Tab-separated table of C-alpha atoms and ligand atoms in Angstrom:
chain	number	residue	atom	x	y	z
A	1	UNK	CA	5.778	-15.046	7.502
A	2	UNK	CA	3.948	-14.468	4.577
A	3	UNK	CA	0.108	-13.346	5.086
A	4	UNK	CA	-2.845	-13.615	3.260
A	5	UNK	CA	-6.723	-13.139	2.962
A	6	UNK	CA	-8.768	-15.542	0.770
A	7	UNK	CA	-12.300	-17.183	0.066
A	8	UNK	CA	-12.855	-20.715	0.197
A	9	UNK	CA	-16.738	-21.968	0.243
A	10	UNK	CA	-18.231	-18.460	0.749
A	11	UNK	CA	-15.897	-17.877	3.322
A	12	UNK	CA	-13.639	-15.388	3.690
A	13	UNK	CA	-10.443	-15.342	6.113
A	14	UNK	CA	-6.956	-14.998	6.897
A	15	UNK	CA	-4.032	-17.714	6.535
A	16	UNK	CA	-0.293	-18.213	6.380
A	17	UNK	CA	0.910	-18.782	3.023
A	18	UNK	CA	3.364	-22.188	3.233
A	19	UNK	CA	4.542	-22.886	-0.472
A	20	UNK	CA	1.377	-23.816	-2.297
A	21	UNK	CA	-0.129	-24.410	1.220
A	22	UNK	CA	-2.721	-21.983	3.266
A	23	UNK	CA	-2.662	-22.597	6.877
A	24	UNK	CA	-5.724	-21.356	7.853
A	25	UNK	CA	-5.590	-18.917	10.570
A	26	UNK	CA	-8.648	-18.845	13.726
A	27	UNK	CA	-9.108	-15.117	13.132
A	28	UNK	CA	-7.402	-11.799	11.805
A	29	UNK	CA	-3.954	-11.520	12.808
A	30	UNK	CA	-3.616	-8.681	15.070
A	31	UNK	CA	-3.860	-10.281	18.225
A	32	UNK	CA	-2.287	-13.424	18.214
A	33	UNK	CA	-1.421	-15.854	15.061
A	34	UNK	CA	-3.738	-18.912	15.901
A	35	UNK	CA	-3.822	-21.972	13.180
A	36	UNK	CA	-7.287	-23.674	13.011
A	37	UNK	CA	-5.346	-26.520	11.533
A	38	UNK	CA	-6.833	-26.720	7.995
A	39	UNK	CA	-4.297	-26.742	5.284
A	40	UNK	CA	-5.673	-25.362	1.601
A	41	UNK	CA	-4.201	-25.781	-1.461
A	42	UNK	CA	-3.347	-22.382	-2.756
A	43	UNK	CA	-4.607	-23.495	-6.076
A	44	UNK	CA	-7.998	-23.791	-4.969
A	45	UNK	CA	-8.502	-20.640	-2.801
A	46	UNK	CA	-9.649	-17.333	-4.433
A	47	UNK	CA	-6.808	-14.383	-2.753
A	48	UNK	CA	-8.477	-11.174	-1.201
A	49	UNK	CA	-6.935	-7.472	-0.433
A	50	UNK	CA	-4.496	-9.075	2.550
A	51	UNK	CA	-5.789	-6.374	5.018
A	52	UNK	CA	-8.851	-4.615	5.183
A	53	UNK	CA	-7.995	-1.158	6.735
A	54	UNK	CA	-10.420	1.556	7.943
A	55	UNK	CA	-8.218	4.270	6.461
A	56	UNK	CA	-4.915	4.362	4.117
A	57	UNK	CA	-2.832	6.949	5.626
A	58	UNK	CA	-0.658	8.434	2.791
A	59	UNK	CA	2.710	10.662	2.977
A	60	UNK	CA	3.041	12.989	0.172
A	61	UNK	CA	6.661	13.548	-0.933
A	62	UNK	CA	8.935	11.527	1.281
A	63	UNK	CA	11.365	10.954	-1.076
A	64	UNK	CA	13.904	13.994	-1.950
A	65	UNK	CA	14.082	13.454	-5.827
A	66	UNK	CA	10.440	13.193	-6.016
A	67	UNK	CA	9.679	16.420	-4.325
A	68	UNK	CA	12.254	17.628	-6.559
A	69	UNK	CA	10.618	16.508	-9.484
A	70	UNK	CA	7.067	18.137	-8.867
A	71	UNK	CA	8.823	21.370	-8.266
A	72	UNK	CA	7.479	21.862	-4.796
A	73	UNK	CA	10.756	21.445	-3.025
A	74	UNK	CA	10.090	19.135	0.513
A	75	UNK	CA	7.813	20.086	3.115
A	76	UNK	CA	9.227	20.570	6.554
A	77	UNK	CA	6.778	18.034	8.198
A	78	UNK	CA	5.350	14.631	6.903
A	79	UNK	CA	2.538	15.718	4.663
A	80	UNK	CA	-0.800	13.650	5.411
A	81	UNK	CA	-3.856	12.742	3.349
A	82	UNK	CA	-6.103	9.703	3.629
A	83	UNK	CA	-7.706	7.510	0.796
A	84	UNK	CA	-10.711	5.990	1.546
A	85	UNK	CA	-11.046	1.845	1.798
A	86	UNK	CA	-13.051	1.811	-0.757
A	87	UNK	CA	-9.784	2.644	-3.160
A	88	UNK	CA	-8.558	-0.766	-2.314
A	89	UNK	CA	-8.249	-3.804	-5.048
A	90	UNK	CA	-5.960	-6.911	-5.123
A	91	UNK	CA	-3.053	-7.977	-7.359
A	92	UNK	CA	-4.421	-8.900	-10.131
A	93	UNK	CA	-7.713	-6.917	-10.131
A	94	UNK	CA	-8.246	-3.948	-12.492
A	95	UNK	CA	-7.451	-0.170	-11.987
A	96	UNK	CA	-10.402	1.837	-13.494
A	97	UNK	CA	-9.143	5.512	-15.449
A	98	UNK	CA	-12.264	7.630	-14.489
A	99	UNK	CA	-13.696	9.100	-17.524
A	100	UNK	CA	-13.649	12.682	-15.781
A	101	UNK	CA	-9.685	12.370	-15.712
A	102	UNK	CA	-6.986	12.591	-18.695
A	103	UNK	CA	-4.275	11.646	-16.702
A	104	UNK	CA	-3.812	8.430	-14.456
A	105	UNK	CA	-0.219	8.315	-12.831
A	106	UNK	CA	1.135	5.458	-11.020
A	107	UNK	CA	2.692	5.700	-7.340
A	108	UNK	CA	4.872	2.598	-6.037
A	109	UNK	CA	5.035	2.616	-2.309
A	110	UNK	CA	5.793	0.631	0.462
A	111	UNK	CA	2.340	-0.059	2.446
A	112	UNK	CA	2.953	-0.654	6.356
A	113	UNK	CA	0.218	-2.666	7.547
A	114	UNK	CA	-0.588	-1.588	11.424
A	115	UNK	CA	-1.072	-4.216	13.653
A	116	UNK	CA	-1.962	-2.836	17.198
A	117	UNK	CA	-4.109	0.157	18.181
A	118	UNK	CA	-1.720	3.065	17.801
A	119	UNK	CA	-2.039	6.316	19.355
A	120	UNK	CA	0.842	8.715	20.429
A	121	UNK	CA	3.290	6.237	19.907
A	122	UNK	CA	6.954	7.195	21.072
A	123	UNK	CA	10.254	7.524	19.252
A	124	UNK	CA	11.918	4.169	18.536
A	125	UNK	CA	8.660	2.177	19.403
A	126	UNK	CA	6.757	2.256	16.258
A	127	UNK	CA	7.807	-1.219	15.115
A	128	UNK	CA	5.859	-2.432	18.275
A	129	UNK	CA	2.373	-1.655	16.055
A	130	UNK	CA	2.947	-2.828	12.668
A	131	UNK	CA	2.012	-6.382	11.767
A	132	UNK	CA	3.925	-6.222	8.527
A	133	UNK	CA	4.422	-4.764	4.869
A	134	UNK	CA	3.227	-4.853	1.717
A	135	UNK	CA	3.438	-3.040	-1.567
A	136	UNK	CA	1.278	-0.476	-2.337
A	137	UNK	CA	0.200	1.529	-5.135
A	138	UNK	CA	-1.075	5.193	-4.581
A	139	UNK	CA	-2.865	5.581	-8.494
A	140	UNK	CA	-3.644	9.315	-8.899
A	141	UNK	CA	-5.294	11.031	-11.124
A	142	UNK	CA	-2.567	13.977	-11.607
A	143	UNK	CA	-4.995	16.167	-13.290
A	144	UNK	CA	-8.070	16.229	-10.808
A	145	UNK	CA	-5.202	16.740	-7.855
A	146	UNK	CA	-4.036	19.728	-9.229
A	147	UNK	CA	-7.055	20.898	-10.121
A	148	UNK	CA	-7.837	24.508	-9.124
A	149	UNK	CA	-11.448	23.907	-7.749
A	150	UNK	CA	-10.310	21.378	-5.811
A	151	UNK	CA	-8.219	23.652	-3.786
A	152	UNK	CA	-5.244	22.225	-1.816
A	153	UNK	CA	-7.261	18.804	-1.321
A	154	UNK	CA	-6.178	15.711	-2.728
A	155	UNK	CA	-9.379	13.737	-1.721
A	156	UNK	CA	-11.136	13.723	-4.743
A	157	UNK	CA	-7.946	12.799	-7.193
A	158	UNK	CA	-6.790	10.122	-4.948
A	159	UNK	CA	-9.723	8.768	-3.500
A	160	UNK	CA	-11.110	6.883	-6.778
A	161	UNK	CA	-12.767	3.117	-6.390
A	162	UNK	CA	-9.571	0.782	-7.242
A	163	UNK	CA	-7.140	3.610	-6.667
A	164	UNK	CA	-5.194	1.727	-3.949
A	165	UNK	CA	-3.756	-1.844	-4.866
A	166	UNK	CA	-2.104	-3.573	-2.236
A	167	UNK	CA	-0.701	-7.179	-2.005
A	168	UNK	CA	0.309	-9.783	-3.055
A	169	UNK	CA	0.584	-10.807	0.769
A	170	UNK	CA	1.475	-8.931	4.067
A	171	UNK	CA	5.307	-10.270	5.022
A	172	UNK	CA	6.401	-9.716	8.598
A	173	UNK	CA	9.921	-10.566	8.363
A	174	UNK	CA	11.207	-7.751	6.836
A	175	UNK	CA	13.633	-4.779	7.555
A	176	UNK	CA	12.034	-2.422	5.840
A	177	UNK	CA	13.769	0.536	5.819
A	178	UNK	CA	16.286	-0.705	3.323
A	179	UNK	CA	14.872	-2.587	0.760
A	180	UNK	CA	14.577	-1.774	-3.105
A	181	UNK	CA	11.917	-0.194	-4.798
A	182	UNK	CA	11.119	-0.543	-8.226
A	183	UNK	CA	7.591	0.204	-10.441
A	184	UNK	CA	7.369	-1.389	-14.039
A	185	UNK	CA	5.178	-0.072	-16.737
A	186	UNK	CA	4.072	-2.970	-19.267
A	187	UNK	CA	7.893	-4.153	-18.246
A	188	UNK	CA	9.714	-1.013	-18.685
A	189	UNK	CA	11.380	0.161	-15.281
A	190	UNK	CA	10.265	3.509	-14.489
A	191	UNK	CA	11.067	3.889	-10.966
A	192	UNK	CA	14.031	2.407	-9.088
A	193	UNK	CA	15.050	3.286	-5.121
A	194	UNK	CA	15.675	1.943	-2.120
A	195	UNK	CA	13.375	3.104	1.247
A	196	UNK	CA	16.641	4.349	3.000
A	197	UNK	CA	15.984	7.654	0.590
A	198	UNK	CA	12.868	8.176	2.960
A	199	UNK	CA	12.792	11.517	4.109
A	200	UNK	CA	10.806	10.432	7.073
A	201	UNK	CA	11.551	6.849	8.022
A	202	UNK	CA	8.821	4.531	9.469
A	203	UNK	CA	9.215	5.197	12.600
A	204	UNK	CA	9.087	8.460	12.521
A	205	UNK	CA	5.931	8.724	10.500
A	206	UNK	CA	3.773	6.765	12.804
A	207	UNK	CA	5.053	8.509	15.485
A	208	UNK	CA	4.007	12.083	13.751
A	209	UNK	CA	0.628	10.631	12.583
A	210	UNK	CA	-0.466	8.938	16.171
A	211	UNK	CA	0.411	12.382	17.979
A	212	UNK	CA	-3.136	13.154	17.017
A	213	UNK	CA	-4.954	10.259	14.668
A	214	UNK	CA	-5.348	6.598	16.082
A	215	UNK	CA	-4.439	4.114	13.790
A	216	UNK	CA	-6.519	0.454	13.802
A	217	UNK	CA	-5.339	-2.590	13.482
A	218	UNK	CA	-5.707	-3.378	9.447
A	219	UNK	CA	-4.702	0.324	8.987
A	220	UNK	CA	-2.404	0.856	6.436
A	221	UNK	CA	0.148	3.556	6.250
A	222	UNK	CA	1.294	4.288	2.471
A	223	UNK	CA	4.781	5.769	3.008
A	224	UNK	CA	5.062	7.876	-0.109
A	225	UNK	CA	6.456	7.536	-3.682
A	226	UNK	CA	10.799	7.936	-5.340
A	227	UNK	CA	11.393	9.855	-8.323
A	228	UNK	CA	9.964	8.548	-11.251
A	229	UNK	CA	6.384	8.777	-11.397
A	230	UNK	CA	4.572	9.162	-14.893
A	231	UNK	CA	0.786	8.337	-16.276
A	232	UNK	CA	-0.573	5.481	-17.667
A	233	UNK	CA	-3.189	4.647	-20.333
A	234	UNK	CA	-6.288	2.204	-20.422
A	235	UNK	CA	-4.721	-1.608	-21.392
A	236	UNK	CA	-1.195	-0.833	-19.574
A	237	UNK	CA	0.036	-3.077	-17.036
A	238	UNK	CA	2.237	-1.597	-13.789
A	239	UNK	CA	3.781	-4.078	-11.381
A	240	UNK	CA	5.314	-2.565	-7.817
A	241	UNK	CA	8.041	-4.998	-6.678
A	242	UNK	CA	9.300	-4.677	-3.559
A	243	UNK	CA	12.359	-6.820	-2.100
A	244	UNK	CA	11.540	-9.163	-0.074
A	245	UNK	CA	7.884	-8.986	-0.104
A	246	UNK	CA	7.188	-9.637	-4.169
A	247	UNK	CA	5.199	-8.101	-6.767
A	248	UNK	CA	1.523	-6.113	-7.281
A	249	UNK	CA	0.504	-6.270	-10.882
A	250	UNK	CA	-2.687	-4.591	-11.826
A	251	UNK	CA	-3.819	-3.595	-15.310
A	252	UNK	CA	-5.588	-0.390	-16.393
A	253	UNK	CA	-8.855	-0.433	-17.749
B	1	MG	MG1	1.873	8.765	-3.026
């Protein structure tokens, strides 16, 4: 099942996306998935963010031969930072390069949309939370994270407005933890995996970050980048495909 957010009429809700169909759903799709009966032509809806989280929970390096490529080696323990929801923008909408930062990388991630309160959730029962997944872009600007008077904090370099596109939809059908990965810069492939190279699988990582954080229905876990990330300039265009969900394009401005 393949979910969405739009606005139709001023309104804004969920629905189920049916070909070039909207079933319009009675209310956010956490609790139950109830049709209000009104089908929408997908032509003539306008497509929202397809969650609306009260955090992004990221993982930094969970991928070997991206750790590897920063030089830092892999951290014993998922490492945790948040980007606000303010970061969030659709497929489609714009990235903005703040004018305090000369470099703007790109992240491709999958995004695991929670879909039950979560708190201290045990081994081998994290897939009873999540609603879906989604792909995800954690945009950083490289310099401003590494930059000595921020300290160890990546707040500031990851938090930007429009530095988290997610979409195109939330699917729920999907095994997850093998699927490829692959980030396109104005077409050019620059990274390729598959989620099996996790370092931390899913499960695992909403097990480590319920133990003391409760995540929301909405919330969206970002479950870190593969080798391969890089910087982009104002006018480029980077797609995240993910297989079996589709692709997030967004350009830079
Ligand atoms: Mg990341």
């Amino acid at each position: 099942m393949k979910i969405i957010r739009a606005e139709f009429n001023g309104e804004c809700f969920y629905g189920v996306l049916n070909g070039e169909e909207v079933l319009r759903l009675k209310s956010a799709p956490y609790d139950a998935i109830e049709y209000t009966g009104e089908k929408l032509k997908l032509s003539e809806v306008v497509l929202l963010p397809p969650a609306e989280p009260s955090k992004i929970v990221c993982i930094g390096k969970n991928y070997k031969a991206h750790a590897d490529e920063m030089g830092e080696g892999q951290p014993p323990e998922p490492v945790l930072f948040i980007k606000p929801n303010t970061c969030i923008v659709y497929d489609g909408e714009d990235v903005v390069y703040p004018e305090m930062s000369n470099r703007v990388d790109y992240e491709g991630e999958l995004g695991v949309v929670i879909g039950k309160r979560a708190s201290k959730v045990q081994k081998g029962h994290a897939a009873e939370y999540i609603l879906g997944y989604t792909c995800l872009n954690d945009v950083t600007a490289r310099d401003i994270q590494k930059s000595p008077t921020q300290g160890t904090q990546w707040t500031r370099g990851k938090g930007f407005d429009t530095f988290c596109p997610i979409g195109p939809h939330i699917e729920t059908e999907l095994d997850a933890q093998n699927v490829e990965l692959e980030t396109r810069l104005n077409g050019e492939v620059k990274q390729h995996s598959n989620t099996n190279l996790m370092t931390h699988g899913i499960d695992s990582l909403i097990c480590f970050i319920t133990e003391g954080m409760t995540l929301l229905p909405g919330d969206i876990v970002a479950t870190g980048t593969p080798e391969g990330i890089g910087s982009m300039q104002r006018g480029d265009v980077v797609e995240v495909e993910i297989e079996g969900i589709g692709t997030l394009k967004n350009r830079i401005i």
